[in-house]
């Protein structure tokens, strides 16, 4: 009996999606030969809702190990709207189940982050055979030590910090680099340490602007003519942490500072007199070819998923735990996230190096 395996990529893209698709596909063909057919669902859950899928040719999985983005396309289709009937009157859950049946799928691989995993779990609970694969540059999926895409983004953000160092030194400036990560600070923490940032501010650890300014001044007094701040896009201050998100975003807008980086740079300039500049590498952190680490991880994850398909082990997502590839029940992962804990080793390394965490 032939098996038909669907694959989709959902949510924000990241380097390593194609490498994972390739890893799964090649390992499936290797195990099952012509007893497997692969169906590409286009643009994530949107394709599943709208019946946008096509049978893939094995040749389409060649030459994509190094290619950034996703050959299947992706889209953000918010989980919280999945059960909401909107103006178009489409019952999204029923539509996804219909497409799964119509495409005669035996299983669907869902590559994505936290939102993707919530919908994957919903579909699994609705009786579909689902396997998740954890992607995100944020590295914040519960139950796995690492996600594919993260290390490539660390490399890119580190290169930005490296390059900013020379211009900061030439101009004797304080440079604030905004690193992606709204809720999770992993990317800022790792790239900040790799790039030798002087101050690292992450959402899990609200900053005190007095301490940030003091760290800048301490460096100046020690004869350092510049300072580098790695600031997570979702960083917020101790005062802001006591307010509702809506309140502090309104307050920032009133002050004319939309992002944490903007606000911090302006406050440092005012408090220390140092000239400041902002650098926002933005989606560059999600673009281009995956690094070697992510290519290996993607291949490990993809081939493990093929084993799960062969064993008909569904309702799980692939994970790396203590250097071993394994899987966790979707129901245990959905709706949770993995943030930087207070006792994180890497935070202790930063403290030991004299890096200010604000
Ligand atoms: O989840 C990955 C991520 O890059 C976050 O770090 C960032 O906050 C968000 O996606 C940006 O999303 P979008 O691409 O939709 O602007």
XYZ file of C-alpha atoms and ligand atoms in Angstrom:
374
model
C 0.000 0.000 0.000
C 1.307 3.413 -0.969
C 1.521 6.151 1.638
C 0.798 9.787 0.804
C 2.619 12.228 3.030
C 1.757 15.910 3.084
C 4.281 18.588 4.029
C 3.624 22.221 4.907
C 5.647 25.119 6.283
C 3.757 27.667 8.362
C 4.492 30.924 10.218
C 7.589 33.064 9.753
C 10.209 31.451 7.549
C 13.774 30.678 8.586
C 16.907 29.145 7.127
C 16.740 25.349 7.258
C 13.117 24.837 6.193
C 14.148 23.502 2.783
C 16.919 21.417 4.323
C 14.331 19.807 6.632
C 11.857 19.226 3.797
C 14.691 17.598 1.844
C 15.809 15.537 4.852
C 12.308 14.152 5.373
C 11.656 13.544 1.664
C 14.964 11.843 0.897
C 14.732 9.641 3.988
C 11.138 8.716 3.078
C 12.153 7.725 -0.475
C 15.138 5.847 0.939
C 12.933 3.845 3.321
C 9.836 3.389 1.215
C 10.964 3.795 -2.404
C 7.962 4.022 -4.747
C 5.641 3.172 -1.868
C 5.576 6.830 -0.870
C 4.162 9.925 -2.532
C 4.773 13.415 -1.221
C 2.206 16.160 -1.431
C 3.279 19.770 -0.929
C 0.671 21.940 0.793
C 1.376 25.515 -0.277
C 1.607 28.560 2.002
C 1.088 26.729 5.274
C -2.329 26.144 6.805
C -3.768 28.631 4.326
C -3.093 26.038 1.603
C -4.740 23.355 3.711
C -7.801 25.558 4.239
C -8.061 26.487 0.567
C -7.144 23.133 -0.993
C -3.915 24.542 -2.402
C -1.632 21.515 -2.756
C 0.198 19.524 -5.382
C 2.032 16.271 -5.786
C 5.776 16.761 -5.643
C 8.323 15.136 -7.907
C 11.332 13.554 -6.130
C 13.641 15.807 -8.184
C 12.158 18.860 -6.418
C 13.901 17.845 -3.208
C 17.347 17.919 -4.788
C 19.544 21.003 -4.642
C 17.594 22.658 -1.823
C 19.815 21.815 1.165
C 21.513 25.195 0.978
C 18.567 27.259 -0.215
C 16.987 29.771 2.194
C 13.237 30.308 2.623
C 10.792 27.530 1.784
C 9.957 25.991 -1.591
C 6.402 25.437 -0.290
C 5.757 29.062 0.651
C 4.500 30.078 4.075
C 1.963 32.315 5.713
C 0.937 33.336 9.199
C -2.542 31.893 9.831
C -3.187 32.722 13.505
C -4.224 29.813 15.703
C -6.673 31.971 17.647
C -8.726 32.448 14.470
C -8.780 28.768 13.490
C -12.124 28.106 15.137
C -13.566 31.539 14.319
C -15.890 31.802 11.348
C -15.009 35.098 9.675
C -16.662 37.147 6.913
C -15.863 34.534 4.261
C -18.018 32.070 6.264
C -15.314 29.385 5.971
C -15.120 26.795 8.741
C -11.322 26.550 8.683
C -11.010 23.374 10.735
C -13.585 21.546 8.590
C -11.870 22.870 5.444
C -8.460 21.597 6.594
C -9.902 18.169 7.352
C -11.598 18.129 3.949
C -8.352 18.944 2.111
C -6.479 16.269 4.092
C -9.102 13.714 3.031
C -9.374 14.947 -0.550
C -5.577 14.795 -0.977
C -5.758 11.235 0.427
C -3.065 11.980 2.989
C -1.916 9.328 5.451
C 0.011 11.882 7.454
C 0.913 15.574 7.422
C 4.287 17.018 8.447
C 3.895 20.533 9.869
C 7.106 22.553 9.974
C 6.779 25.630 12.134
C 7.033 27.477 15.404
C 4.752 27.894 18.397
C 1.626 28.966 16.485
C 2.106 26.144 13.974
C 2.365 23.644 16.803
C -0.901 24.830 18.352
C -2.752 24.229 15.081
C -0.870 20.944 14.545
C -2.156 19.789 17.925
C -5.684 20.920 17.074
C -5.586 18.875 13.851
C -4.158 15.904 15.700
C -6.999 16.106 18.218
C -9.417 16.283 15.307
C -8.135 12.854 14.283
C -5.543 13.687 11.592
C -2.127 12.019 11.604
C 0.255 14.873 12.334
C 3.997 15.136 12.916
C 5.526 18.496 13.875
C 9.044 19.762 13.160
C 10.376 22.665 15.246
C 11.605 25.681 13.297
C 12.242 29.214 14.466
C 15.083 31.662 14.804
C 13.647 32.429 18.265
C 14.597 28.961 19.625
C 11.565 29.053 21.903
C 9.741 25.792 21.262
C 8.970 23.888 24.420
C 10.595 20.490 24.845
C 13.495 20.871 22.433
C 16.948 22.207 23.281
C 17.275 23.735 19.835
C 15.209 24.569 16.756
C 16.481 24.721 13.194
C 17.066 28.275 11.975
C 18.337 29.493 15.326
C 22.064 28.990 14.798
C 22.020 30.576 11.344
C 20.313 33.639 12.820
C 22.907 33.689 15.622
C 25.655 33.730 12.966
C 23.986 36.571 11.039
C 23.303 38.702 14.135
C 26.867 38.063 15.338
C 28.256 39.296 12.049
C 26.154 42.453 12.414
C 27.560 43.047 15.917
C 31.101 42.407 14.620
C 30.687 44.967 11.858
C 29.085 47.503 14.171
C 32.131 47.284 16.458
C 34.467 48.945 13.970
C 32.173 51.838 13.132
C 31.304 52.294 16.834
C 35.015 52.533 17.607
C 35.742 54.962 14.758
C 33.003 57.369 15.831
C 33.161 56.875 19.602
C 29.485 56.001 19.693
C 27.058 53.873 21.648
C 25.441 51.497 19.173
C 22.117 49.785 19.924
C 21.507 46.727 17.752
C 17.949 45.425 17.679
C 17.910 41.636 17.463
C 14.749 39.681 16.572
C 12.811 37.996 19.368
C 9.624 39.424 20.772
C 9.183 37.148 23.747
C 12.347 35.042 23.774
C 15.834 36.471 24.201
C 17.867 33.424 23.069
C 18.993 35.009 19.816
C 20.049 38.251 21.502
C 21.806 36.400 24.313
C 23.781 34.058 22.026
C 24.684 36.642 19.386
C 25.427 39.204 22.095
C 27.920 36.837 23.705
C 29.344 35.707 20.340
C 29.718 39.307 19.162
C 31.182 40.594 22.419
C 28.326 42.993 23.223
C 28.828 45.065 26.384
C 25.167 45.175 27.351
C 22.531 42.529 26.546
C 18.848 43.250 27.111
C 16.261 40.492 26.741
C 12.487 40.334 27.343
C 12.801 37.743 30.111
C 14.845 40.181 32.197
C 13.264 43.680 32.237
C 15.998 46.304 32.204
C 16.658 49.204 34.511
C 17.754 52.159 32.371
C 19.854 53.572 35.233
C 21.896 50.361 35.227
C 22.245 50.482 31.442
C 23.471 54.083 31.549
C 25.818 53.227 34.430
C 27.342 50.390 32.386
C 27.973 52.776 29.476
C 29.552 55.329 31.813
C 31.697 52.690 33.517
C 33.155 51.733 30.139
C 33.768 55.383 29.242
C 35.571 55.930 32.565
C 37.718 52.867 31.843
C 38.825 54.557 28.615
C 36.579 52.640 26.198
C 35.354 55.048 23.560
C 32.316 53.025 22.475
C 29.706 50.604 23.791
C 27.651 47.965 22.025
C 24.149 47.041 23.167
C 22.414 43.902 21.879
C 18.718 44.602 22.491
C 15.958 42.078 21.830
C 13.090 43.653 19.900
C 10.773 42.628 22.736
C 12.914 44.064 25.556
C 11.102 46.246 28.047
C 11.934 48.169 31.190
C 11.191 47.332 34.827
C 8.552 50.119 34.872
C 6.971 48.779 31.687
C 6.925 45.274 33.165
C 4.480 46.547 35.797
C 2.048 47.780 33.133
C -0.185 46.018 30.641
C 1.407 45.690 27.193
C -1.224 48.028 25.690
C -0.361 50.690 28.255
C 3.353 50.721 27.648
C 3.080 50.540 23.869
C 0.777 53.590 24.053
C 3.271 55.342 26.335
C 6.130 54.644 23.925
C 4.086 55.932 20.999
C 3.340 59.118 22.929
C 7.069 59.599 23.540
C 7.723 59.008 19.838
C 9.616 55.772 20.522
C 7.986 52.767 18.954
C 10.641 50.187 19.764
C 12.702 49.387 22.849
C 15.890 50.163 20.919
C 14.677 53.650 19.992
C 13.722 54.419 23.540
C 16.905 53.043 25.079
C 19.168 54.892 22.615
C 17.405 58.211 23.317
C 17.586 57.697 27.073
C 21.285 56.769 27.003
C 22.073 59.851 24.941
C 20.172 62.014 27.402
C 21.605 60.398 30.542
C 25.244 59.999 29.492
C 25.726 62.566 26.727
C 27.152 59.830 24.487
C 26.241 59.929 20.822
C 24.035 56.917 20.018
C 22.892 55.161 16.857
C 20.501 52.300 16.169
C 20.951 49.338 13.828
C 18.023 47.063 12.924
C 19.095 44.027 10.869
C 15.458 42.812 10.884
C 14.493 40.076 8.442
C 18.076 39.667 7.280
C 18.270 37.396 10.328
C 15.751 35.071 8.695
C 17.147 35.129 5.172
C 19.639 33.186 3.111
C 21.375 29.864 3.325
C 21.355 27.823 6.566
C 24.674 27.447 8.378
C 26.341 24.028 8.590
C 24.894 23.405 12.079
C 21.349 24.001 10.840
C 21.878 21.863 7.739
C 22.920 18.967 9.945
C 20.101 19.553 12.445
C 17.515 19.857 9.666
C 18.734 16.616 8.117
C 18.644 14.858 11.509
C 15.121 16.143 12.208
C 13.839 15.379 8.708
C 15.181 11.838 8.647
C 13.816 11.214 12.162
C 10.390 12.364 10.977
C 10.588 9.823 8.133
C 11.141 7.133 10.771
C 8.068 8.341 12.656
C 6.036 8.086 9.442
C 7.297 4.544 8.827
C 6.365 3.592 12.408
C 3.013 5.414 12.106
C 3.935 7.316 15.245
C 1.748 10.406 15.016
C 0.609 13.252 17.275
C 4.208 14.173 18.118
C 6.829 16.769 17.262
C 10.512 16.122 16.698
C 12.910 17.437 19.334
C 16.561 17.492 20.356
C 17.022 16.580 24.008
C 20.509 16.260 25.504
C 22.018 15.773 22.045
C 19.587 13.024 21.069
C 16.853 13.393 18.504
C 13.545 12.299 19.968
C 9.922 13.410 19.908
C 7.374 14.915 22.288
C 3.575 14.595 22.245
C 2.076 17.625 20.466
C -0.374 18.009 23.305
C 2.519 18.589 25.739
C 4.167 21.228 23.551
C 1.228 23.202 22.141
C 0.538 26.485 23.892
C 3.829 26.524 25.789
C 7.095 28.230 24.989
C 10.683 27.954 26.136
C 11.986 31.274 27.401
C 15.413 32.088 28.867
C 15.188 31.006 32.518
C 16.759 33.091 35.292
C 19.257 30.340 36.079
C 20.237 29.854 32.416
C 23.921 28.896 32.065
C 24.389 31.417 29.299
C 23.079 34.266 31.495
C 25.618 33.233 34.120
C 28.352 33.292 31.478
C 27.297 36.838 30.548
C 27.372 37.890 34.201
C 30.777 36.253 34.681
C 32.100 38.238 31.713
C 30.934 41.504 33.225
C 28.296 41.999 30.538
C 25.501 44.199 31.846
C 22.024 42.642 31.638
C 20.455 45.931 32.664
O 9.198 34.236 15.130
C 10.242 34.654 14.341
C 10.267 36.155 14.204
O 11.316 36.498 13.330
C 10.364 36.925 15.504
O 11.674 36.975 16.033
C 9.837 38.268 15.077
O 9.345 38.979 16.191
C 8.748 37.915 14.116
O 9.069 36.632 13.630
C 8.575 38.855 12.959
O 7.495 38.428 12.220
P 7.099 38.917 10.754
O 8.025 38.250 9.791
O 5.704 38.444 10.585
O 7.262 40.388 10.739
